[in-house]
Tab-separated table of C-alpha atoms and ligand atoms in Angstrom:
chain	number	residue	atom	x	y	z
A	10	UNK	CA	145.753	48.405	116.718
A	11	UNK	CA	143.861	45.645	118.312
A	12	UNK	CA	145.297	43.088	121.262
A	13	UNK	CA	148.428	42.442	121.508
A	14	UNK	CA	149.939	39.515	119.713
A	15	UNK	CA	147.001	39.352	117.327
A	16	UNK	CA	147.223	41.526	113.912
A	17	UNK	CA	144.245	41.878	111.540
A	18	UNK	CA	144.002	40.531	107.990
A	19	UNK	CA	144.387	43.607	106.811
A	20	UNK	CA	147.870	44.863	108.272
A	21	UNK	CA	149.461	40.990	107.422
A	22	UNK	CA	148.168	41.627	103.668
A	23	UNK	CA	150.389	44.849	103.664
A	24	UNK	CA	153.072	43.616	105.071
A	25	UNK	CA	153.039	40.425	102.683
A	26	UNK	CA	152.742	43.684	100.146
A	27	UNK	CA	156.225	45.174	100.492
A	28	UNK	CA	158.368	42.007	99.982
A	29	UNK	CA	155.886	39.080	99.452
A	30	UNK	CA	154.516	36.349	101.360
A	31	UNK	CA	156.957	34.317	101.954
A	32	UNK	CA	159.066	36.884	104.308
A	33	UNK	CA	155.872	37.253	106.170
A	34	UNK	CA	155.515	34.155	108.731
A	35	UNK	CA	152.580	33.257	110.404
A	36	UNK	CA	152.821	29.722	110.900
A	37	UNK	CA	153.296	28.930	114.835
A	38	UNK	CA	155.323	25.825	114.215
A	39	UNK	CA	158.028	27.952	112.139
A	40	UNK	CA	157.636	30.584	114.507
A	41	UNK	CA	158.096	28.070	117.856
A	42	UNK	CA	161.871	28.264	117.700
A	43	UNK	CA	162.810	32.496	117.791
A	44	UNK	CA	160.385	32.689	120.900
A	45	UNK	CA	162.169	31.822	123.447
A	46	UNK	CA	165.564	33.673	123.827
A	47	UNK	CA	169.042	31.738	124.467
A	48	UNK	CA	168.927	31.307	128.528
A	49	UNK	CA	165.254	29.855	128.198
A	50	UNK	CA	164.399	32.126	130.796
A	51	UNK	CA	162.253	34.315	128.626
A	52	UNK	CA	159.378	32.813	126.421
A	53	UNK	CA	157.544	35.141	124.865
A	54	UNK	CA	154.569	35.462	121.811
A	55	UNK	CA	153.795	36.974	118.466
A	56	UNK	CA	151.327	36.659	115.697
A	57	UNK	CA	154.224	37.442	112.914
A	58	UNK	CA	157.819	37.115	112.224
A	59	UNK	CA	159.066	38.953	109.542
A	60	UNK	CA	162.054	38.139	107.499
A	61	UNK	CA	163.155	41.060	105.104
A	62	UNK	CA	166.433	40.621	103.125
A	63	UNK	CA	167.263	43.980	102.033
A	64	UNK	CA	167.182	47.677	103.812
A	65	UNK	CA	164.212	48.697	101.859
A	66	UNK	CA	161.926	45.740	103.027
A	67	UNK	CA	162.960	46.724	106.651
A	68	UNK	CA	161.864	50.242	105.538
A	69	UNK	CA	158.441	48.548	104.048
A	70	UNK	CA	157.595	46.502	106.948
A	71	UNK	CA	158.363	49.258	109.339
A	72	UNK	CA	156.543	51.398	107.506
A	73	UNK	CA	153.673	49.278	107.847
A	74	UNK	CA	153.866	48.573	111.225
A	75	UNK	CA	154.171	52.340	111.930
A	76	UNK	CA	151.519	53.122	109.657
A	77	UNK	CA	149.000	50.434	112.095
A	78	UNK	CA	150.575	52.001	115.419
A	79	UNK	CA	151.747	47.879	115.805
A	80	UNK	CA	154.448	47.362	118.325
A	81	UNK	CA	157.915	45.680	116.927
A	82	UNK	CA	160.289	43.315	118.639
A	83	UNK	CA	164.005	43.424	116.525
A	84	UNK	CA	166.140	40.056	116.636
A	85	UNK	CA	169.527	38.635	115.394
A	86	UNK	CA	170.781	35.607	116.472
A	87	UNK	CA	169.060	34.944	119.432
A	88	UNK	CA	172.267	34.624	121.600
A	89	UNK	CA	171.391	37.706	123.626
A	90	UNK	CA	171.354	36.896	127.550
A	91	UNK	CA	169.057	39.645	129.188
A	92	UNK	CA	165.690	39.066	127.619
A	93	UNK	CA	166.116	41.438	125.367
A	94	UNK	CA	165.006	39.455	121.931
A	95	UNK	CA	161.991	38.200	122.385
A	96	UNK	CA	158.677	39.536	122.518
A	97	UNK	CA	157.570	39.754	125.545
A	98	UNK	CA	154.498	41.476	124.751
A	99	UNK	CA	153.234	39.311	121.603
A	100	UNK	CA	154.921	42.323	119.448
A	101	UNK	CA	155.213	41.639	115.470
A	102	UNK	CA	159.063	40.061	115.394
A	103	UNK	CA	161.108	41.833	113.106
A	104	UNK	CA	164.374	38.957	112.127
A	105	UNK	CA	167.145	40.947	110.831
A	106	UNK	CA	169.158	37.732	109.919
A	107	UNK	CA	168.499	37.405	105.825
A	108	UNK	CA	169.634	41.050	106.037
A	109	UNK	CA	172.854	39.002	105.700
A	110	UNK	CA	175.700	39.306	103.579
A	111	UNK	CA	179.335	40.621	103.050
A	112	UNK	CA	179.345	43.790	100.952
A	113	UNK	CA	182.419	45.231	100.946
A	114	UNK	CA	185.829	44.528	102.035
A	115	UNK	CA	188.479	47.477	102.036
A	116	UNK	CA	191.911	46.327	102.117
A	117	UNK	CA	193.715	49.256	101.727
A	118	UNK	CA	191.967	51.161	104.614
A	119	UNK	CA	191.270	47.996	106.666
A	120	UNK	CA	187.571	48.569	106.547
A	121	UNK	CA	184.754	46.154	105.966
A	122	UNK	CA	180.846	46.974	105.191
A	123	UNK	CA	178.228	43.956	106.179
A	124	UNK	CA	174.717	43.379	106.231
A	125	UNK	CA	173.016	43.262	109.971
A	126	UNK	CA	172.895	39.592	109.824
A	127	UNK	CA	176.315	38.369	108.908
A	128	UNK	CA	177.277	36.324	111.960
A	129	UNK	CA	180.467	37.288	113.653
A	130	UNK	CA	181.989	34.284	112.538
A	131	UNK	CA	181.940	34.815	108.737
A	132	UNK	CA	182.863	38.064	109.382
A	133	UNK	CA	186.141	37.265	111.094
A	134	UNK	CA	186.372	34.681	108.199
A	135	UNK	CA	186.387	37.190	105.767
A	136	UNK	CA	188.588	39.905	107.509
A	137	UNK	CA	191.289	37.190	107.971
A	138	UNK	CA	190.794	36.400	104.354
A	139	UNK	CA	191.184	39.681	103.032
A	140	UNK	CA	194.570	39.812	105.401
A	141	UNK	CA	193.015	42.056	108.372
A	142	UNK	CA	191.191	40.791	111.197
A	143	UNK	CA	187.921	41.325	112.419
A	144	UNK	CA	189.159	41.680	117.289
A	145	UNK	CA	185.398	40.674	118.439
A	146	UNK	CA	185.241	37.434	119.543
A	147	UNK	CA	183.122	35.463	122.093
A	148	UNK	CA	181.602	31.896	121.636
A	149	UNK	CA	178.159	32.655	120.412
A	150	UNK	CA	180.047	33.722	116.875
A	151	UNK	CA	178.690	31.401	114.803
A	152	UNK	CA	175.471	32.017	115.624
A	153	UNK	CA	175.263	35.802	117.226
A	154	UNK	CA	174.705	38.601	114.195
A	155	UNK	CA	176.817	41.388	113.418
A	156	UNK	CA	173.446	43.396	114.162
A	157	UNK	CA	173.081	42.136	118.088
A	158	UNK	CA	176.794	42.915	118.849
A	159	UNK	CA	176.338	46.284	117.503
A	160	UNK	CA	172.610	46.495	119.168
A	161	UNK	CA	174.333	45.123	122.831
A	162	UNK	CA	177.982	46.849	122.044
A	163	UNK	CA	179.039	43.267	122.429
A	164	UNK	CA	182.250	42.474	124.794
A	165	UNK	CA	183.980	39.025	124.466
A	166	UNK	CA	187.550	38.208	124.971
A	167	UNK	CA	189.339	40.874	123.430
A	168	UNK	CA	188.270	43.926	125.385
A	169	UNK	CA	191.156	44.534	127.143
A	170	UNK	CA	193.126	45.498	123.894
A	171	UNK	CA	191.056	45.343	121.111
A	172	UNK	CA	188.076	47.481	123.425
A	173	UNK	CA	184.440	46.760	122.885
A	174	UNK	CA	182.096	46.674	120.027
A	175	UNK	CA	181.468	50.570	119.946
A	176	UNK	CA	185.837	50.380	119.053
A	177	UNK	CA	184.784	49.012	115.430
A	178	UNK	CA	182.081	50.530	114.619
A	179	UNK	CA	182.767	53.475	112.210
A	180	UNK	CA	179.313	53.381	110.185
A	181	UNK	CA	176.533	52.190	110.406
A	182	UNK	CA	172.465	52.157	108.615
A	183	UNK	CA	169.496	52.008	110.550
A	184	UNK	CA	165.898	51.713	109.577
A	185	UNK	CA	164.007	54.389	111.859
A	186	UNK	CA	160.928	53.549	113.524
A	187	UNK	CA	158.590	54.999	110.631
A	188	UNK	CA	160.829	53.636	108.201
A	189	UNK	CA	163.186	55.796	107.175
A	190	UNK	CA	166.634	55.194	106.781
A	191	UNK	CA	169.147	57.086	108.144
A	192	UNK	CA	173.212	56.314	106.787
A	193	UNK	CA	175.798	56.583	108.107
A	194	UNK	CA	177.780	54.550	106.601
A	195	UNK	CA	181.384	56.915	105.530
A	196	UNK	CA	184.041	55.683	107.591
A	197	UNK	CA	186.263	58.756	107.732
A	198	UNK	CA	189.470	57.982	109.968
A	199	UNK	CA	188.378	61.852	110.402
A	200	UNK	CA	185.359	63.155	110.344
A	201	UNK	CA	184.458	65.979	112.934
A	202	UNK	CA	181.157	67.336	112.215
A	203	UNK	CA	179.087	66.462	114.926
A	204	UNK	CA	177.197	64.323	116.120
A	205	UNK	CA	178.563	60.341	115.676
A	206	UNK	CA	174.980	58.728	114.918
A	207	UNK	CA	176.667	55.254	114.510
A	208	UNK	CA	177.513	55.296	118.322
A	209	UNK	CA	173.895	56.526	119.410
A	210	UNK	CA	172.606	53.193	117.910
A	211	UNK	CA	175.848	51.064	118.936
A	212	UNK	CA	174.521	49.128	122.668
A	213	UNK	CA	170.773	50.481	121.970
A	214	UNK	CA	169.749	47.492	122.192
A	215	UNK	CA	166.927	47.776	119.124
A	216	UNK	CA	165.800	50.300	121.135
A	217	UNK	CA	166.072	53.140	118.622
A	218	UNK	CA	165.627	51.424	115.194
A	219	UNK	CA	166.686	48.226	113.274
A	220	UNK	CA	170.766	48.153	112.300
A	221	UNK	CA	170.756	46.984	108.941
A	222	UNK	CA	174.413	47.790	107.713
A	223	UNK	CA	177.695	48.606	109.691
A	224	UNK	CA	181.029	49.647	108.607
A	225	UNK	CA	183.483	48.108	110.732
A	226	UNK	CA	187.125	48.447	111.391
A	227	UNK	CA	189.535	45.632	110.750
A	228	UNK	CA	192.867	45.155	112.653
A	229	UNK	CA	196.011	44.167	111.153
A	230	UNK	CA	196.868	40.092	112.082
A	231	UNK	CA	199.091	38.790	114.180
A	232	UNK	CA	202.385	36.929	113.078
A	233	UNK	CA	201.619	34.612	116.288
A	234	UNK	CA	199.378	33.734	118.705
A	235	UNK	CA	200.055	31.664	122.212
A	236	UNK	CA	197.388	30.866	124.996
A	237	UNK	CA	199.114	29.753	128.707
A	238	UNK	CA	196.093	27.861	130.879
A	239	UNK	CA	197.878	28.425	134.558
A	240	UNK	CA	196.661	26.673	137.866
A	241	UNK	CA	196.656	27.862	140.742
A	242	UNK	CA	195.754	26.808	144.465
A	243	UNK	CA	194.298	30.159	145.941
A	244	UNK	CA	191.525	33.157	144.043
A	245	UNK	CA	194.054	35.535	145.564
A	246	UNK	CA	197.266	34.366	143.780
A	247	UNK	CA	195.339	34.050	140.751
A	248	UNK	CA	194.410	37.482	141.118
A	249	UNK	CA	197.403	38.960	141.611
A	250	UNK	CA	199.126	37.439	138.296
A	251	UNK	CA	196.780	39.179	136.533
A	252	UNK	CA	197.508	42.417	137.653
A	253	UNK	CA	201.575	41.175	136.779
A	254	UNK	CA	200.698	39.862	133.209
A	255	UNK	CA	198.871	42.954	132.657
A	256	UNK	CA	201.796	45.094	133.569
A	257	UNK	CA	204.328	43.157	131.862
A	258	UNK	CA	203.008	42.164	128.802
A	259	UNK	CA	200.256	43.509	125.769
A	260	UNK	CA	198.066	40.208	126.165
A	261	UNK	CA	194.745	40.248	124.686
A	262	UNK	CA	193.029	37.618	126.940
A	263	UNK	CA	192.731	37.070	130.276
A	264	UNK	CA	189.683	34.524	131.444
A	265	UNK	CA	189.244	33.160	134.355
A	266	UNK	CA	187.565	29.471	135.047
A	267	UNK	CA	186.714	27.929	138.576
A	268	UNK	CA	187.178	24.612	140.045
A	269	UNK	CA	183.719	23.865	139.921
A	270	UNK	CA	182.849	24.804	136.633
A	271	UNK	CA	185.332	23.304	135.152
A	272	UNK	CA	184.412	19.634	136.154
A	273	UNK	CA	181.251	20.803	134.698
A	274	UNK	CA	182.898	21.744	131.250
A	275	UNK	CA	185.689	18.466	131.341
A	276	UNK	CA	182.637	16.527	131.840
A	277	UNK	CA	180.394	17.828	129.076
A	278	UNK	CA	182.871	17.983	126.843
A	279	UNK	CA	183.959	14.721	127.533
A	280	UNK	CA	187.285	15.330	127.920
A	281	UNK	CA	190.162	15.607	130.523
A	282	UNK	CA	191.276	18.677	131.650
A	283	UNK	CA	195.148	20.283	129.782
A	284	UNK	CA	196.448	20.272	133.354
A	285	UNK	CA	198.097	17.430	135.328
A	286	UNK	CA	194.920	17.966	137.809
A	287	UNK	CA	192.269	20.187	139.142
A	288	UNK	CA	193.630	23.657	140.267
A	289	UNK	CA	190.740	25.906	142.650
A	290	UNK	CA	191.888	28.673	139.932
A	291	UNK	CA	192.514	28.810	136.196
A	292	UNK	CA	193.525	31.412	134.263
A	293	UNK	CA	193.597	31.066	130.242
A	294	UNK	CA	195.729	33.643	128.581
A	295	UNK	CA	196.024	34.440	125.242
A	296	UNK	CA	198.505	36.410	123.346
A	297	UNK	CA	198.980	37.379	119.854
A	298	UNK	CA	201.502	39.773	117.843
A	299	UNK	CA	204.558	40.583	116.035
A	300	UNK	CA	207.282	37.062	115.681
A	301	UNK	CA	208.677	35.963	119.470
A	302	UNK	CA	205.398	36.566	121.247
A	303	UNK	CA	205.017	32.452	121.941
A	304	UNK	CA	207.891	33.074	123.849
A	305	UNK	CA	207.854	35.702	125.546
A	306	UNK	CA	204.163	35.059	127.209
A	307	UNK	CA	206.425	32.077	128.139
A	308	UNK	CA	208.636	33.556	129.982
A	309	UNK	CA	206.227	36.098	131.687
A	310	UNK	CA	203.834	33.716	132.850
A	311	UNK	CA	206.481	31.649	134.773
A	312	UNK	CA	208.615	34.204	135.530
A	313	UNK	CA	205.937	36.921	135.906
A	314	UNK	CA	202.856	35.476	137.043
A	315	UNK	CA	203.894	32.406	139.545
A	316	UNK	CA	201.147	29.679	138.826
A	317	UNK	CA	201.212	26.459	140.471
A	318	UNK	CA	201.394	24.602	136.497
A	319	UNK	CA	201.118	25.836	133.024
A	320	UNK	CA	200.435	24.572	129.899
A	321	UNK	CA	201.256	26.943	126.623
A	322	UNK	CA	200.374	25.690	123.147
A	323	UNK	CA	201.492	27.914	119.841
A	324	UNK	CA	199.334	25.777	117.423
A	325	UNK	CA	196.308	26.286	116.512
A	326	UNK	CA	194.721	22.561	117.535
A	327	UNK	CA	196.258	23.471	120.902
A	328	UNK	CA	195.330	27.193	121.248
A	329	UNK	CA	191.603	25.592	120.220
A	330	UNK	CA	191.633	22.874	122.972
A	331	UNK	CA	192.477	25.364	125.692
A	332	UNK	CA	190.241	27.522	124.777
A	333	UNK	CA	187.560	24.956	124.284
A	334	UNK	CA	187.375	24.634	127.633
A	335	UNK	CA	186.369	28.478	128.331
A	336	UNK	CA	183.819	28.627	124.898
A	337	UNK	CA	181.835	25.824	126.392
A	338	UNK	CA	181.404	27.994	130.194
A	339	UNK	CA	177.896	28.678	129.213
A	340	UNK	CA	176.453	25.530	127.339
A	341	UNK	CA	178.079	23.076	130.282
A	342	UNK	CA	176.186	25.494	133.094
A	343	UNK	CA	173.132	25.995	131.247
A	344	UNK	CA	172.590	21.609	131.213
A	345	UNK	CA	172.296	22.071	135.096
A	346	UNK	CA	168.732	24.170	133.879
A	347	UNK	CA	168.181	27.833	132.914
A	348	UNK	CA	170.108	30.213	135.177
A	349	UNK	CA	169.826	33.333	136.035
A	350	UNK	CA	172.942	35.176	135.044
A	351	UNK	CA	174.416	38.235	136.438
A	352	UNK	CA	176.971	40.241	134.403
A	353	UNK	CA	178.963	42.307	136.330
A	354	UNK	CA	182.058	44.123	136.268
A	355	UNK	CA	184.012	44.845	140.002
A	356	UNK	CA	187.435	46.901	140.600
A	357	UNK	CA	189.894	44.461	139.642
A	358	UNK	CA	191.244	45.322	143.390
A	359	UNK	CA	187.846	43.538	144.396
A	360	UNK	CA	187.606	40.607	142.284
A	361	UNK	CA	188.954	37.935	145.027
A	362	UNK	CA	186.188	39.704	147.535
A	363	UNK	CA	183.259	40.108	145.435
A	364	UNK	CA	183.810	36.201	144.633
A	365	UNK	CA	184.245	35.150	147.975
A	366	UNK	CA	181.068	37.410	148.663
A	367	UNK	CA	178.702	35.813	146.082
A	368	UNK	CA	180.014	32.548	148.089
A	369	UNK	CA	179.199	33.303	151.359
A	370	UNK	CA	175.721	34.581	150.273
A	371	UNK	CA	174.883	31.235	148.590
A	372	UNK	CA	176.046	29.633	151.586
A	373	UNK	CA	173.704	32.005	153.394
A	374	UNK	CA	170.825	31.319	150.566
A	375	UNK	CA	171.388	27.329	151.085
A	376	UNK	CA	168.815	26.598	148.074
A	377	UNK	CA	170.897	27.540	145.010
A	378	UNK	CA	174.231	27.309	143.627
A	379	UNK	CA	176.791	30.242	142.078
A	380	UNK	CA	179.130	29.392	139.015
A	381	UNK	CA	181.216	32.240	138.682
A	382	UNK	CA	183.220	32.671	135.410
A	383	UNK	CA	184.389	35.849	133.177
A	384	UNK	CA	186.887	37.885	131.447
A	385	UNK	CA	189.442	38.511	134.841
A	386	UNK	CA	191.747	40.999	132.348
A	387	UNK	CA	188.786	43.878	132.703
A	388	UNK	CA	186.986	42.660	136.030
A	389	UNK	CA	183.991	41.210	134.340
A	390	UNK	CA	182.679	38.360	136.115
A	391	UNK	CA	179.678	36.093	135.055
A	392	UNK	CA	177.478	34.652	137.808
A	393	UNK	CA	175.190	32.174	137.169
A	394	UNK	CA	172.428	31.100	139.931
A	395	UNK	CA	171.361	27.286	139.136
A	396	UNK	CA	168.721	25.841	141.825
A	397	UNK	CA	165.499	26.873	143.152
A	398	UNK	CA	164.430	30.400	141.855
A	399	UNK	CA	166.855	32.165	144.693
A	400	UNK	CA	164.194	34.495	145.558
A	401	UNK	CA	166.217	37.943	147.022
A	402	UNK	CA	169.776	36.524	146.242
A	403	UNK	CA	170.211	37.858	143.247
A	404	UNK	CA	169.040	41.553	143.926
A	405	UNK	CA	171.637	40.916	146.753
A	406	UNK	CA	174.567	40.244	144.914
A	407	UNK	CA	173.634	43.199	142.334
A	408	UNK	CA	173.412	45.152	145.671
A	409	UNK	CA	177.149	44.128	146.578
A	410	UNK	CA	178.226	45.078	142.902
A	411	UNK	CA	176.945	48.425	143.060
A	412	UNK	CA	178.623	48.688	147.144
A	413	UNK	CA	181.426	47.481	145.231
A	414	UNK	CA	181.550	50.485	143.027
A	415	UNK	CA	180.931	48.261	140.060
A	416	UNK	CA	178.611	48.063	136.946
A	417	UNK	CA	175.238	45.643	137.159
A	418	UNK	CA	176.017	44.854	132.900
A	419	UNK	CA	179.334	44.665	132.115
A	420	UNK	CA	178.638	43.640	128.513
A	421	UNK	CA	175.837	41.804	127.954
A	422	UNK	CA	173.384	44.877	127.940
A	423	UNK	CA	169.934	46.107	130.590
A	424	UNK	CA	167.240	43.616	128.423
A	425	UNK	CA	164.357	43.345	130.066
A	426	UNK	CA	166.165	41.381	133.046
A	427	UNK	CA	168.243	44.033	134.432
A	428	UNK	CA	165.422	47.285	133.794
A	429	UNK	CA	164.811	47.589	137.719
A	430	UNK	CA	168.503	48.583	138.011
A	431	UNK	CA	169.610	51.073	135.623
A	432	UNK	CA	169.033	53.368	137.708
A	433	UNK	CA	171.717	52.173	140.450
A	434	UNK	CA	174.667	52.384	137.860
A	435	UNK	CA	173.610	55.904	135.365
A	436	UNK	CA	172.476	59.077	137.013
A	437	UNK	CA	169.442	61.290	136.919
A	438	UNK	CA	170.653	63.972	134.334
A	439	UNK	CA	171.684	60.400	131.863
A	440	UNK	CA	168.684	58.978	132.080
A	441	UNK	CA	166.666	61.991	131.510
A	442	UNK	CA	168.708	62.232	128.027
A	443	UNK	CA	168.106	58.432	127.216
A	444	UNK	CA	165.145	59.355	127.340
A	445	UNK	CA	164.536	62.515	125.287
A	446	UNK	CA	166.359	60.600	123.021
A	447	UNK	CA	164.407	57.787	122.901
A	448	UNK	CA	161.196	59.787	122.607
A	449	UNK	CA	162.481	61.857	119.716
A	450	UNK	CA	163.054	58.654	117.596
A	451	UNK	CA	160.449	56.047	118.825
A	452	UNK	CA	157.882	58.808	120.004
A	453	UNK	CA	155.501	55.946	120.164
A	454	UNK	CA	157.339	53.751	122.366
A	455	UNK	CA	156.596	50.646	120.143
A	456	UNK	CA	160.259	49.632	119.543
A	457	UNK	CA	161.267	46.608	121.774
A	458	UNK	CA	159.065	47.651	124.543
A	459	UNK	CA	160.354	46.934	127.128
A	460	UNK	CA	164.187	47.023	127.034
A	461	UNK	CA	166.220	49.088	128.717
A	462	UNK	CA	163.647	51.406	129.673
A	463	UNK	CA	161.089	49.077	131.222
B	13	FAD	C1	177.606	30.886	124.569
B	13	FAD	C2	177.576	32.575	124.448
B	13	FAD	C3	178.529	33.073	124.790
B	13	FAD	C4	178.570	35.255	124.809
B	13	FAD	N1	179.790	35.608	124.960
B	13	FAD	C5	179.417	36.707	125.077
B	13	FAD	C6	180.590	37.535	125.142
B	13	FAD	O1	181.410	36.841	125.889
B	13	FAD	N2	180.557	39.071	125.352
B	13	FAD	C7	178.535	39.626	125.304
B	13	FAD	O2	178.895	40.595	125.488
B	13	FAD	N3	178.079	38.980	124.969
B	13	FAD	C8	178.220	37.737	125.031
B	13	FAD	N4	177.339	36.807	124.794
B	13	FAD	C9	175.874	37.312	124.370
B	13	FAD	C10	175.327	38.241	122.853
B	13	FAD	O3	175.926	36.730	122.476
B	13	FAD	C11	175.717	39.008	122.458
B	13	FAD	O4	174.799	39.847	123.317
B	13	FAD	C12	175.521	38.938	121.031
B	13	FAD	O5	175.657	40.172	120.609
B	13	FAD	C13	174.188	39.024	120.655
B	13	FAD	O6	173.878	39.119	119.335
B	13	FAD	P1	172.437	38.469	118.769
B	13	FAD	O7	172.540	38.687	117.097
B	13	FAD	O8	172.215	37.128	118.918
B	13	FAD	O9	171.801	38.981	119.438
B	13	FAD	P2	169.991	38.784	119.935
B	13	FAD	O10	170.091	37.898	121.125
B	13	FAD	O11	169.036	38.543	118.783
B	13	FAD	O12	169.533	40.683	119.752
B	13	FAD	C14	170.292	40.990	121.097
B	13	FAD	C15	169.372	42.659	121.316
B	13	FAD	O13	169.873	42.700	120.209
B	13	FAD	C16	168.889	44.015	119.552
B	13	FAD	N5	168.721	43.534	118.439
B	13	FAD	C17	169.802	42.716	117.257
B	13	FAD	N6	169.762	42.376	116.393
B	13	FAD	C18	169.428	43.838	115.844
B	13	FAD	C19	169.488	44.766	114.948
B	13	FAD	N7	170.068	44.335	113.525
B	13	FAD	N8	168.760	45.924	114.586
B	13	FAD	C20	168.707	46.525	116.047
B	13	FAD	N9	168.771	45.506	117.501
B	13	FAD	C21	169.236	44.238	116.943
B	13	FAD	C22	167.478	43.032	119.886
B	13	FAD	O14	166.318	43.475	120.090
B	13	FAD	C23	168.077	42.385	121.220
B	13	FAD	O15	167.842	43.557	122.191
B	13	FAD	C24	177.240	35.503	124.622
B	13	FAD	C25	176.232	34.205	124.359
B	13	FAD	C26	176.247	33.289	124.795
B	13	FAD	C27	175.353	32.624	124.182
């Protein structure tokens, strides 16, 4: 292969032979939107974007690229937060967005087979229309693809009760580095016949192959849903309430929002806060289940969690109105510029102290601001740093996370952003096996170079 970022004409012609020239995009103007990631921090370059529609076309494209020794960058909806979705070394961009569509819904067993480029929102809607529910949910639902959520093992707001994406992946099809297809889509509830290959690809961040189809587990729908917004005068009381709510009630989401970010959010949305005043800490609590859940949530938030103010919504419009405040957090922060994003978990008992330590570090830094929110129910905080590039501050905060016994990536993955920190969270034995798996499936290191391994 010649200079990275320049593709010889004969390679382009071989790629065009696979699925036609219109699946091989070389016009720079059509490529430009796919070369910058959602955060705006990562901007790459690529000579070509491939847009296959079928597994066989993905296989054909990857076969050609393997034959010519060309590095590859996979992309789904490009909503990833850790710089893993754009070609930073001039790799050929393989977009999986057009490998899309719901292939099968098994209404008896509650399973669905979908192509990787299908959006999360479409999967959620189809599941509901079929009398089931797909539990993974996150703010980027309209753009993020199922392939991307599987590749990153996305978390989202319902992890607390329903688990991360991995818990929903029953089967999977992937195209390997040399174009071979690995199909493991059976999806039997019980199948104890060796390695569970769908799990290996879940969370692999495109380093082992292109995910093309997924068999998803669906859950029963809810009879009733309710959302409560709780205002607290202090952080300690709010964190105490998180524990109380988890102990007394099977909540499916507890999100934490702080006064400064909420101020940005209401400005951005042009709405007023649903509470009578701004509180230093606001929890958004969602409960769903069988009939009576609305009344149970209302009584638990009043009696069990001791908030200073509560608003409860059970109708769809009311619930969406409360959730809109949480969903808009990332977008509202991005209006301030390109943030440095840290997605961390700390043990529940350390959440309040950690937020205090981050605030102290930012004051000491003097130049940056920290905007914090997250999934309080599982100790997952998103720390967004804005202002001048905060030299050393991000590393200092990640050291605080490690010292607290936490993880430097709760749900966004490692991407290129956190590569230097992988060793702080995984032991030498684990990293050796990571490397052995990568070398076995991608011996030339052509898939998503720089992602996960650096
Ligand atoms: C507003 C907003 C809110 C978000 N909230 C959450 C949240 O709550 N929880 C959370 O976990 N994430 C969240 N995210 C991050 C993001 O949405 C997820 O990481 C999502 O899973 C990425 O999906 P995607 O299709 O956009 O993938 P991309 O961003 O395109 O890619 C992400 C990674 O997966 C790889 N990849 C993508 N598709 C494939 C495929 N088919 N085969 C192999 N590799 C592939 C890419 O190479 C890259 O390494 C949020 C993002 C935004 C913008």
